[in-house]
Amino acid sequence: VKRLVLVLGDQLTMDLSALREADRSRDAVVMAEVHDEASYAWHHKKKIAFIFSAMRHFAEALRDDGWEVLYSRYDDAETGRSICAELMRRTRETGAEEVLATRCGEWRLREALENCPVKIRVLPDDRFIASAEEFAGWAEGRKQLRMEYFYREMRRKTGLLMEDGEPEGGEWNYDKENRKPAEPDLFMPKPMRHAHDDITEEVLALVRREFAENPGDLNDFWFAVDRRGARRAASKFMKEALPRFGDYQDAMLTGEDFLYHSVLSVYLNAGLLDPLELCAQAAAAYAAGDAPLNAVEGYIRQILGWREFVRGVYDLKGPEYGEGNFLGAERDLPDFYWTGETEMACLREAIGQTLREGYAHHIQRLMVTGTFALLAGVRPQAVHEWYLAIYADAYEWVELPNTFGMSQFADGGVVGSKPYAASGVYIDRMSDHCAGCKYDVKQKTGEGACPFNPLYWDFLIRNRAKLEDNPRMGQMYRTWERMDEDRQEASLDSARAVLAGL
Ligand code: FAD
Ligand code: DLZ
Ligand code: SF4
């Protein structure tokens, strides 16, 4: 063996830069299920099962493709505790001169590999549409980074939904059409469910045994674990759900965990699907007249815009990005985030399905679990730990800017232009949860009032010095000023009672 090629659990693609650089006739691939990767977050059981099974399937695919694969299983006594320990062991065993690696997603692991006493040549991760340098070039000299402008650049660069240099339909963004509440529908499409093979059965037994204390439910595991399955799931989404993805993008419905969302991020982030291929598939559905523009533009924007943008921010801001706390929030995360046991129906739904499936869609993450933590003043690092652990698609490069930046405003406005603070009115408009809730969304204060209502005002008043000058927040403060004093006081009293009860 001349060189080793490192393939991590979220780099499961034949087109990986390190594999392209290597020579299968003399180099060997290293893949390892290790303690440190399985425990830097308190990962949901289904997330670990998905990654280990997908890794084992990918190792098989590499072998079928003529590669030698040195695979270390989690429960093998020889397996080292970390990726570095495994690279050292395999180097010793094979006498390899060098390790080829594709740059890993997280600063944590990048630093660990920099300090690892083996010779590692790091190649760029070109599975993104914009390179890290391209993003840095775009960001340079800008006072503010806004997704919308970056997204337009990406539309121009890829030509997706462009006609003669102009955006398809005349507008860049159709978000205003994408805010309809959903109705129950017996024929609502469902994400594709995949049967288990022997490899997945073995992994499920391992996770049940070794990760018994981790959060989440392992029963009813239905994720795809290889590219073929992920491709089939993508085709099903494009055909059945994409046409209504736009209309109901922000909707929530009791008992419907997925609505018209793709549920493909888990595959995309692990490398089983390619972002540009998904965008092209959606654009083709529009061109064929199979899906409307608001749906296709909305879908493409999430991947070409948001996903690329948050990755760029993560790389640009460096390892310290997640350390600040702009609003000075210091509360612990309420226990019900780990159990779903709360009387607030919206939170019970969002957290319940998260524990069951390792999945919630964007508006649940942003406007239910995210907004509640924001209003309650939970320490952003505690919120970040929860999101990184509990979602099957969570890796720090994508999770941290979303949680810390967009949702908790802990970066003071790098990712978003204002905090996503909202009272119960928003959830009531976009869902049917309030009808089944112990609390009354119409009641603003006192016992029985929806807790989001007083917390919303308490949040604004608590953070007044930091938020009042934000041009997008002025209206909210003016509304407060127009309220009579008794109501103001009742709001703040009610908020104190809610917070004391957490
Ligand atoms: P769809 O609604 O079908 O969207 C299509 C695709 O767009 C997704 O598959 C995803 O790849 C991409 N996308 C959509 N929104 C975003 C976004 N804001 N940032 C990046 N990509 C986006 N996404 C993750 O992939 N991993 C995370 O760990 C993660 N953590 C989040 C934490 C918080 C607090 C919030 C508010 C959002 C987070 N997101 C995260 C973004 C988003 O919620 C998920 O990408 C989405 O819910 C995945 O489900 P889906 O595949 O059905 O998405
Ligand atoms: C998330 C994860 C888990 C749970 N386990 C492993 C593992 O055992 N081996 C591995 O190579 N990768 C794993 N991963 C994905 C890595 O954490 C991911 O590659 C890094 O966070 C990227 O920086
Ligand atoms: Fe959530 Fe309030 Fe509605 Fe209950 S009343 S579901 S707590 S928004």
Coordinates of C-alpha atoms and ligand atoms in Angstrom, one line a residue:
V1 CA 0.0 0.0 0.0
K2 CA 1.4 3.3 -1.0
R3 CA -1.1 5.8 0.5
L4 CA -4.2 5.7 2.6
V5 CA -7.4 7.5 1.6
L6 CA -9.6 8.7 4.5
V7 CA -13.3 8.5 4.0
L8 CA -15.4 10.0 6.8
G9 CA -19.0 9.1 7.7
D10 CA -20.3 12.2 5.9
Q11 CA -18.1 11.8 2.8
L12 CA -19.9 8.8 1.2
T13 CA -19.5 9.6 -2.4
M14 CA -17.5 8.0 -5.2
D15 CA -16.7 11.5 -6.5
L16 CA -14.9 12.5 -3.3
S17 CA -11.8 14.6 -4.0
A18 CA -9.6 12.2 -2.0
L19 CA -10.8 9.2 -4.0
R20 CA -10.3 11.0 -7.3
E21 CA -6.7 11.8 -6.4
A22 CA -6.0 8.2 -5.3
D23 CA -5.1 5.1 -7.3
R24 CA -7.1 2.0 -6.5
S25 CA -4.4 -0.3 -7.7
R26 CA -2.0 0.7 -4.9
D27 CA -3.8 2.9 -2.4
A28 CA -6.2 1.7 0.3
V29 CA -9.3 3.4 1.8
V30 CA -9.6 3.8 5.6
M31 CA -13.1 4.0 7.2
A32 CA -13.6 3.8 10.9
E33 CA -16.5 3.8 13.3
V34 CA -14.9 5.5 16.3
H35 CA -15.9 6.5 19.8
D36 CA -14.9 10.2 19.5
E37 CA -17.1 10.8 16.4
A38 CA -20.0 8.9 18.0
S39 CA -19.8 10.9 21.2
Y40 CA -18.9 14.5 20.5
A41 CA -22.6 15.1 20.5
W42 CA -25.2 13.0 22.3
H43 CA -26.4 11.7 18.9
H44 CA -29.9 10.5 18.3
K45 CA -29.9 6.7 17.9
K46 CA -31.3 6.8 14.4
K47 CA -28.5 9.2 13.4
I48 CA -25.8 6.8 14.5
A49 CA -27.6 3.9 12.9
F50 CA -27.9 5.8 9.6
I51 CA -24.3 6.8 9.5
F52 CA -22.8 3.4 10.5
S53 CA -25.1 1.5 8.1
A54 CA -24.4 4.0 5.2
M55 CA -20.7 3.7 5.9
R56 CA -20.8 -0.1 5.8
H57 CA -22.8 0.0 2.5
F58 CA -20.4 2.5 1.0
A59 CA -17.4 0.3 2.0
E60 CA -19.1 -2.6 0.1
A61 CA -19.6 -0.3 -2.9
L62 CA -16.0 0.7 -2.9
R63 CA -14.9 -2.9 -2.7
D64 CA -17.2 -3.7 -5.7
D65 CA -15.5 -0.9 -7.5
G66 CA -12.1 -2.4 -7.0
W67 CA -10.8 -0.6 -3.9
E68 CA -9.1 -2.2 -0.9
V69 CA -11.0 -0.9 2.2
L70 CA -9.6 -1.1 5.7
Y71 CA -12.8 -0.8 7.7
S72 CA -12.9 -0.6 11.5
R73 CA -16.1 -1.5 13.3
Y74 CA -17.2 0.2 16.4
D75 CA -17.4 -3.0 18.5
D76 CA -14.0 -4.4 17.3
A77 CA -11.5 -4.4 20.2
E78 CA -8.7 -3.3 17.8
T79 CA -10.5 -0.1 16.8
G80 CA -9.0 3.1 18.1
R81 CA -11.0 5.8 19.9
S82 CA -10.5 8.6 17.3
I83 CA -10.0 9.1 13.5
C84 CA -6.4 10.1 14.3
A85 CA -5.7 6.9 16.3
E86 CA -7.1 4.9 13.4
L87 CA -4.9 6.6 10.9
M88 CA -1.9 6.0 13.0
R89 CA -2.7 2.3 13.4
R90 CA -3.4 1.8 9.7
T91 CA -0.2 3.7 8.8
R92 CA 1.8 1.4 11.1
E93 CA 0.1 -1.7 9.7
T94 CA 0.5 -0.9 6.0
G95 CA 3.7 1.3 6.0
A96 CA 1.8 3.9 3.9
E97 CA 3.7 7.1 3.2
E98 CA 0.8 9.5 3.3
V99 CA -2.9 9.9 3.9
L100 CA -5.1 11.7 1.4
A101 CA -8.1 13.3 3.0
T102 CA -11.0 15.5 1.8
R103 CA -11.2 18.5 4.1
C104 CA -13.6 17.6 6.8
G105 CA -16.7 19.6 7.6
E106 CA -16.1 20.6 11.2
W107 CA -13.4 22.8 12.7
R108 CA -13.2 20.3 15.6
L109 CA -12.0 17.5 13.4
R110 CA -9.9 19.7 11.1
E111 CA -7.9 20.7 14.2
A112 CA -7.6 17.1 15.5
L113 CA -6.2 16.0 12.1
E114 CA -3.8 18.9 12.0
N115 CA -2.4 17.8 15.3
C116 CA -2.3 14.1 14.3
P117 CA 1.2 12.8 13.9
V118 CA 0.8 11.3 10.5
K119 CA 1.4 13.0 7.1
I120 CA -2.0 14.1 5.8
R121 CA -2.6 15.8 2.5
V122 CA -5.9 17.7 2.6
L123 CA -7.8 18.3 -0.5
P124 CA -10.8 20.7 -0.9
D125 CA -14.3 19.4 -0.4
D126 CA -15.8 20.3 -3.8
R127 CA -19.2 18.8 -3.1
F128 CA -20.5 22.3 -2.7
I129 CA -21.6 24.6 -5.5
A130 CA -19.5 27.5 -4.2
S131 CA -16.0 26.9 -3.0
A132 CA -14.8 28.3 0.4
E133 CA -12.6 30.8 -1.6
E134 CA -15.5 31.9 -3.8
F135 CA -17.7 32.6 -0.7
A136 CA -14.9 34.5 1.0
G137 CA -14.4 36.6 -2.2
W138 CA -18.1 37.4 -2.3
A139 CA -18.2 38.3 1.4
E140 CA -15.1 40.5 1.3
G141 CA -15.8 44.2 1.9
R142 CA -19.5 43.6 2.5
K143 CA -20.9 45.3 5.6
Q144 CA -23.6 42.7 5.9
L145 CA -23.9 39.1 4.5
R146 CA -27.3 38.5 3.2
M147 CA -28.4 35.1 1.8
E148 CA -30.6 36.7 -0.9
Y149 CA -27.7 38.5 -2.7
F150 CA -25.4 35.5 -2.5
Y151 CA -28.2 33.3 -3.8
R152 CA -28.6 35.5 -6.8
E153 CA -24.9 35.1 -7.6
M154 CA -25.4 31.3 -7.4
R155 CA -28.3 31.5 -9.7
R156 CA -26.2 33.4 -12.2
K157 CA -23.3 31.1 -11.8
T158 CA -25.3 27.9 -12.3
G159 CA -27.9 29.3 -14.7
L160 CA -30.6 27.5 -12.7
L161 CA -34.0 29.1 -13.3
M162 CA -32.4 31.8 -15.5
E163 CA -33.5 33.1 -18.9
D164 CA -31.2 35.4 -20.8
G165 CA -29.5 36.6 -17.7
E166 CA -32.9 37.3 -15.9
P167 CA -34.6 35.3 -13.3
E168 CA -37.3 32.9 -14.5
G169 CA -40.7 34.6 -14.1
G170 CA -39.2 38.0 -13.5
E171 CA -38.6 37.6 -9.7
W172 CA -35.7 36.1 -7.8
N173 CA -37.7 35.0 -4.9
Y174 CA -41.4 33.8 -4.5
D175 CA -41.3 33.4 -0.8
K176 CA -44.4 35.6 -0.3
E177 CA -46.5 32.9 -2.1
N178 CA -45.1 30.2 0.2
R179 CA -47.0 30.9 3.4
K180 CA -50.2 28.9 3.2
P181 CA -51.5 26.9 6.1
A182 CA -52.1 23.2 5.2
E183 CA -55.2 21.1 5.4
P184 CA -55.3 17.5 6.4
D185 CA -55.2 15.4 3.2
L186 CA -55.6 11.6 3.1
F187 CA -53.4 11.5 0.0
M188 CA -50.5 13.5 1.3
P189 CA -47.3 12.0 -0.1
K190 CA -44.9 10.3 2.3
P191 CA -41.2 10.0 2.2
M192 CA -40.0 6.7 0.8
R193 CA -39.5 4.0 3.4
H194 CA -36.6 1.6 2.9
A195 CA -36.5 -2.0 4.0
H196 CA -33.5 -3.3 6.1
D197 CA -30.9 -5.7 4.8
D198 CA -28.5 -7.7 6.9
I199 CA -26.0 -4.9 7.2
T200 CA -28.7 -2.5 8.7
E201 CA -30.0 -5.2 11.0
E202 CA -26.5 -5.7 12.4
V203 CA -26.0 -2.0 12.9
L204 CA -29.4 -1.6 14.6
A205 CA -28.4 -4.4 17.1
L206 CA -25.1 -2.6 17.7
V207 CA -26.8 0.8 18.3
R208 CA -29.3 -0.8 20.6
R209 CA -26.5 -2.4 22.6
E210 CA -23.9 0.3 22.6
F211 CA -25.9 3.5 22.6
A212 CA -28.8 2.4 24.8
E213 CA -28.7 5.7 26.8
N214 CA -28.6 8.0 23.8
P215 CA -31.8 10.0 23.0
G216 CA -34.3 9.1 20.4
D217 CA -36.3 6.1 19.3
L218 CA -34.6 3.4 17.2
N219 CA -37.8 1.5 16.3
D220 CA -39.2 1.9 12.8
F221 CA -35.9 2.8 11.1
W222 CA -36.7 3.5 7.5
F223 CA -33.9 5.7 6.1
A224 CA -32.1 4.8 2.9
V225 CA -28.5 3.8 3.5
D226 CA -27.0 3.9 0.1
R227 CA -27.0 6.1 -3.0
R228 CA -29.5 3.9 -4.9
G229 CA -32.1 4.2 -2.1
A230 CA -31.4 7.9 -1.7
R231 CA -31.9 8.5 -5.4
R232 CA -35.2 6.7 -5.3
A233 CA -36.3 8.8 -2.4
A234 CA -35.4 11.9 -4.3
S235 CA -37.3 10.9 -7.4
K236 CA -40.4 10.1 -5.3
F237 CA -40.2 13.6 -3.7
M238 CA -39.8 15.4 -7.1
K239 CA -42.8 13.6 -8.5
E240 CA -45.2 13.6 -5.6
A241 CA -44.4 16.4 -3.1
L242 CA -42.4 19.1 -5.0
P243 CA -45.4 20.6 -6.8
R244 CA -46.9 21.6 -3.4
F245 CA -43.6 22.2 -1.6
G246 CA -43.8 26.0 -2.1
D247 CA -47.4 26.6 -1.0
Y248 CA -47.0 24.7 2.3
Q249 CA -43.4 25.2 3.0
D250 CA -44.1 27.1 6.3
A251 CA -47.2 25.0 7.4
M252 CA -47.5 22.7 10.4
L253 CA -50.1 20.0 10.9
T254 CA -50.7 17.8 13.9
G255 CA -49.8 14.2 13.1
E256 CA -48.1 15.1 9.8
D257 CA -44.3 14.9 10.4
F258 CA -43.2 15.6 6.8
L259 CA -45.9 17.5 4.9
Y260 CA -44.5 18.4 1.5
H261 CA -40.9 18.5 2.5
S262 CA -38.2 16.4 0.8
V263 CA -36.7 14.8 3.9
L264 CA -33.5 14.4 1.9
S265 CA -31.0 16.5 3.9
V266 CA -30.0 13.4 5.8
Y267 CA -28.8 11.8 2.6
L268 CA -27.4 15.1 1.1
N269 CA -25.3 15.9 4.1
A270 CA -23.8 12.4 4.2
G271 CA -22.8 12.5 0.5
L272 CA -25.3 10.1 -0.8
L273 CA -26.9 12.8 -2.9
D274 CA -25.4 15.8 -4.7
P275 CA -26.8 19.3 -4.2
L276 CA -26.6 20.4 -7.9
E277 CA -28.1 17.2 -9.1
L278 CA -31.2 17.8 -6.8
C279 CA -31.5 21.4 -8.0
A280 CA -31.3 20.3 -11.6
Q281 CA -33.9 17.7 -11.1
A282 CA -36.3 20.2 -9.6
A283 CA -35.6 22.7 -12.4
A284 CA -36.3 19.9 -14.9
A285 CA -39.7 19.3 -13.2
Y286 CA -40.5 23.0 -13.7
A287 CA -39.4 23.0 -17.4
A288 CA -41.6 19.9 -18.0
G289 CA -44.6 21.7 -16.5
D290 CA -44.7 19.2 -13.6
A291 CA -44.2 21.7 -10.7
P292 CA -45.0 25.4 -10.4
L293 CA -42.3 28.1 -10.2
N294 CA -43.0 29.1 -6.6
A295 CA -42.3 25.5 -5.5
V296 CA -39.2 24.9 -7.6
E297 CA -37.7 28.3 -6.9
G298 CA -38.4 27.8 -3.2
Y299 CA -36.8 24.4 -3.2
I300 CA -33.7 25.5 -5.2
R301 CA -33.3 28.5 -2.9
Q302 CA -33.0 26.3 0.2
I303 CA -30.1 24.3 -1.3
L304 CA -28.4 26.8 -3.7
G305 CA -29.1 29.7 -1.3
W306 CA -29.4 28.7 2.3
R307 CA -27.3 25.6 2.4
E308 CA -24.4 27.1 0.5
F309 CA -24.7 30.3 2.5
V310 CA -24.5 28.7 5.9
R311 CA -21.6 26.6 4.9
G312 CA -19.8 29.7 3.7
V313 CA -20.5 31.5 6.9
Y314 CA -19.2 28.6 9.0
D315 CA -15.9 28.4 7.1
L316 CA -15.5 32.2 7.0
K317 CA -16.1 32.8 10.7
G318 CA -13.8 30.1 11.9
P319 CA -13.8 28.0 15.0
E320 CA -14.7 30.8 17.4
Y321 CA -18.0 31.5 15.6
G322 CA -20.1 29.5 18.1
E323 CA -18.6 31.1 21.2
G324 CA -20.4 34.4 21.6
N325 CA -23.7 35.2 23.2
F326 CA -25.0 38.5 21.8
L327 CA -28.1 38.5 23.9
G328 CA -26.5 37.2 27.0
A329 CA -28.9 34.3 27.4
E330 CA -28.1 32.1 30.3
R331 CA -31.0 29.7 31.1
D332 CA -30.6 25.9 30.9
L333 CA -32.4 24.1 28.2
P334 CA -35.7 22.9 29.6
D335 CA -35.7 19.1 30.2
F336 CA -38.8 18.6 28.0
Y337 CA -36.6 19.1 24.9
W338 CA -35.2 15.6 25.7
T339 CA -38.6 14.0 26.5
G340 CA -41.3 15.9 24.7
E341 CA -43.3 16.1 27.9
T342 CA -44.9 19.5 27.9
E343 CA -48.4 20.8 27.8
M344 CA -47.6 23.1 25.0
A345 CA -49.0 21.2 22.0
C346 CA -46.8 22.8 19.3
L347 CA -43.6 21.9 21.3
R348 CA -44.9 18.5 22.1
E349 CA -45.6 17.8 18.4
A350 CA -42.2 19.1 17.2
I351 CA -40.1 17.5 19.9
G352 CA -42.2 14.2 19.8
Q353 CA -41.5 13.7 16.1
T354 CA -37.9 14.7 16.5
L355 CA -37.4 12.0 19.2
R356 CA -39.2 9.5 17.0
E357 CA -37.7 10.2 13.6
G358 CA -34.6 12.4 14.1
Y359 CA -36.5 14.8 11.8
A360 CA -38.5 18.0 12.0
H361 CA -39.0 20.4 9.1
H362 CA -37.6 23.9 9.0
I363 CA -40.5 25.9 10.5
Q364 CA -40.7 23.5 13.4
R365 CA -37.0 23.9 14.1
L366 CA -37.1 27.7 13.6
M367 CA -40.4 28.9 14.8
V368 CA -41.3 26.3 17.5
T369 CA -38.3 24.8 19.3
G370 CA -36.0 27.6 18.2
T371 CA -38.3 30.5 19.0
F372 CA -39.3 29.1 22.4
A373 CA -35.6 28.8 23.4
L374 CA -35.0 32.3 22.1
L375 CA -37.9 33.8 24.0
A376 CA -37.1 31.9 27.2
G377 CA -33.4 33.1 27.0
V378 CA -31.7 29.7 26.8
R379 CA -27.9 29.7 26.6
P380 CA -27.2 29.4 22.8
Q381 CA -24.5 26.8 23.3
A382 CA -27.1 24.6 25.1
V383 CA -29.5 25.0 22.2
H384 CA -26.7 24.2 19.8
E385 CA -25.9 21.0 21.6
W386 CA -29.5 19.9 21.4
Y387 CA -29.8 20.6 17.6
L388 CA -26.5 19.0 16.8
A389 CA -27.5 15.8 18.7
I390 CA -31.1 15.3 17.9
Y391 CA -31.4 15.6 14.1
A392 CA -30.2 12.9 11.7
D393 CA -29.0 15.5 9.3
A394 CA -27.0 17.5 11.9
Y395 CA -23.3 18.3 11.3
E396 CA -21.9 21.4 12.9
W397 CA -21.1 23.3 9.6
V398 CA -24.8 23.4 8.8
E399 CA -26.4 23.2 12.2
L400 CA -24.4 25.9 14.0
P401 CA -25.1 28.9 11.7
N402 CA -28.8 27.9 11.6
T403 CA -29.1 27.5 15.4
F404 CA -26.6 30.0 16.8
G405 CA -27.1 32.5 14.0
M406 CA -30.5 32.3 12.4
S407 CA -32.5 30.9 15.3
Q408 CA -30.9 32.3 18.5
F409 CA -29.4 35.6 17.1
A410 CA -26.4 34.8 19.2
D411 CA -24.1 36.2 16.5
G412 CA -25.8 39.6 16.6
G413 CA -26.9 39.5 13.0
V414 CA -24.3 37.7 10.8
V415 CA -26.8 35.1 9.4
G416 CA -30.1 36.8 9.9
S417 CA -31.1 40.4 10.0
K418 CA -33.4 40.1 13.1
P419 CA -34.3 37.5 15.8
Y420 CA -37.1 35.1 14.9
A421 CA -39.2 36.3 17.9
A422 CA -43.0 35.7 17.6
S423 CA -46.0 35.3 19.8
G424 CA -48.4 32.4 19.6
V425 CA -50.2 34.2 16.8
Y426 CA -47.7 33.0 14.3
I427 CA -48.0 29.3 15.3
D428 CA -51.8 29.6 15.3
R429 CA -51.8 31.0 11.8
M430 CA -49.5 28.4 10.4
S431 CA -50.7 25.3 12.2
D432 CA -53.7 23.5 13.8
H433 CA -51.8 22.9 17.1
C434 CA -53.5 25.6 19.2
A435 CA -56.9 23.9 18.9
G436 CA -55.5 20.9 20.7
C437 CA -53.5 22.8 23.3
K438 CA -54.2 23.2 27.0
Y439 CA -53.2 26.9 26.6
D440 CA -55.3 29.6 24.9
V441 CA -53.5 31.3 22.1
K442 CA -55.9 34.2 22.2
Q443 CA -55.3 34.9 25.9
K444 CA -52.4 37.3 26.3
T445 CA -51.7 37.2 30.1
G446 CA -52.5 35.2 33.2
E447 CA -52.9 31.5 33.9
G448 CA -53.9 29.6 30.8
A449 CA -52.4 32.1 28.4
C450 CA -50.3 30.7 25.6
P451 CA -46.7 31.0 27.1
F452 CA -45.4 32.4 23.8
N453 CA -47.5 35.5 24.3
P454 CA -46.0 37.0 27.5
L455 CA -42.6 35.6 26.7
Y456 CA -42.6 37.5 23.5
W457 CA -42.9 40.9 25.2
D458 CA -40.5 39.9 28.0
F459 CA -37.9 39.0 25.3
L460 CA -38.3 42.4 23.6
I461 CA -38.1 44.3 26.8
R462 CA -35.3 42.3 28.3
N463 CA -33.2 42.9 25.1
R464 CA -34.4 46.4 24.4
A465 CA -30.9 48.0 24.5
K466 CA -29.6 45.5 21.9
L467 CA -32.6 45.4 19.6
E468 CA -34.4 48.7 19.6
D469 CA -32.3 50.3 16.9
N470 CA -32.7 47.4 14.5
P471 CA -34.9 48.8 11.7
R472 CA -36.8 45.6 11.4
M473 CA -37.8 45.6 15.1
G474 CA -39.0 49.2 15.5
Q475 CA -42.7 48.3 14.8
M476 CA -42.7 45.8 17.6
Y477 CA -41.4 48.3 20.1
R478 CA -44.0 50.9 18.9
T479 CA -46.7 48.3 19.5
W480 CA -45.4 47.9 23.1
E481 CA -45.4 51.6 23.7
R482 CA -49.1 51.9 22.6
M483 CA -50.1 49.2 25.2
D484 CA -51.5 50.6 28.5
E485 CA -49.4 50.2 31.5
D486 CA -51.5 47.6 33.2
R487 CA -51.2 45.3 30.2
Q488 CA -47.5 45.8 30.0
E489 CA -47.1 44.9 33.6
A490 CA -49.4 41.9 33.3
S491 CA -47.4 40.6 30.4
L492 CA -44.1 40.8 32.3
D493 CA -45.6 39.2 35.4
S494 CA -47.0 36.4 33.3
A495 CA -43.6 35.9 31.6
R496 CA -42.0 35.7 35.0
A497 CA -44.4 33.0 36.1
V498 CA -43.8 31.0 32.9
L499 CA -40.0 31.2 33.3
A500 CA -40.2 30.2 36.9
G501 CA -42.1 27.1 35.9
L502 CA -39.6 25.9 33.4
Ligands
FAD1 P1 -36.7 20.7 2.7 O1 -37.6 21.6 3.4 O2 -37.2 19.7 1.7 O3 -35.6 21.7 2.0 C1 -34.8 21.3 0.9 C2 -33.3 21.2 1.3 O4 -32.8 22.5 1.5 C3 -33.0 20.5 2.5 O5 -32.9 19.1 2.3 C4 -31.7 21.1 2.9 O6 -30.6 20.4 2.4 C5 -31.8 22.5 2.4 N1 -32.1 23.5 3.4 C6 -33.3 24.0 3.7 N2 -33.1 25.0 4.7 C7 -31.8 25.1 5.0 C8 -31.1 25.9 5.9 N3 -31.7 26.8 6.6 N4 -29.8 25.6 6.0 C9 -29.2 24.7 5.2 N5 -29.8 23.9 4.3 C10 -31.2 24.1 4.2 N6 -30.3 21.6 8.2 C11 -29.4 20.5 8.1 O7 -29.2 20.0 7.0 N7 -28.7 20.1 9.2 C12 -28.9 20.7 10.4 O8 -28.3 20.3 11.4 C13 -29.9 21.8 10.5 N8 -30.1 22.4 11.7 C14 -31.0 23.4 11.8 C15 -31.2 24.0 13.0 C16 -32.1 25.1 13.1 C17 -32.3 25.8 14.5 C18 -32.8 25.5 12.0 C19 -33.8 26.6 12.1 C20 -32.6 24.9 10.8 C21 -31.7 23.8 10.6 N9 -31.5 23.2 9.4 C22 -30.5 22.2 9.3 C23 -32.1 23.7 8.2 C24 -33.4 23.0 7.8 O9 -34.3 23.0 8.9 C25 -33.2 21.5 7.3 O10 -32.2 21.5 6.3 C26 -34.5 20.9 6.7 O11 -35.5 20.9 7.7 C27 -34.2 19.5 6.3 O12 -35.4 18.8 5.9 P2 -35.8 18.6 4.4 O13 -34.7 17.8 3.8 O14 -37.1 17.9 4.4 O15 -35.8 20.0 3.8
DLZ2 C1 -21.5 11.8 12.9 C2 -20.6 10.7 12.8 C3 -20.7 9.6 13.6 C4 -21.8 9.5 14.6 N1 -19.8 8.6 13.6 C5 -18.8 8.6 12.8 C6 -17.8 7.6 12.7 O1 -17.8 6.7 13.6 N2 -16.8 7.7 11.8 C7 -16.7 8.7 10.9 O2 -15.9 8.7 10.1 N3 -17.7 9.7 10.9 C8 -18.7 9.7 11.8 N4 -19.6 10.7 11.8 C9 -19.4 11.8 10.9 C10 -18.3 12.8 11.4 O3 -18.6 13.2 12.7 C11 -18.1 13.9 10.4 O4 -17.3 13.4 9.3 C12 -17.3 15.1 11.0 O5 -18.0 15.7 12.0 C13 -17.0 16.1 9.9 O6 -16.1 17.0 10.4
SF4_3 FE1 -48.2 26.5 21.1 FE2 -49.4 28.5 22.4 FE3 -50.6 27.3 20.3 FE4 -50.3 26.0 22.7 S1 -51.5 27.9 22.3 S2 -50.0 25.2 20.6 S3 -48.3 26.8 23.3 S4 -48.7 28.5 20.2

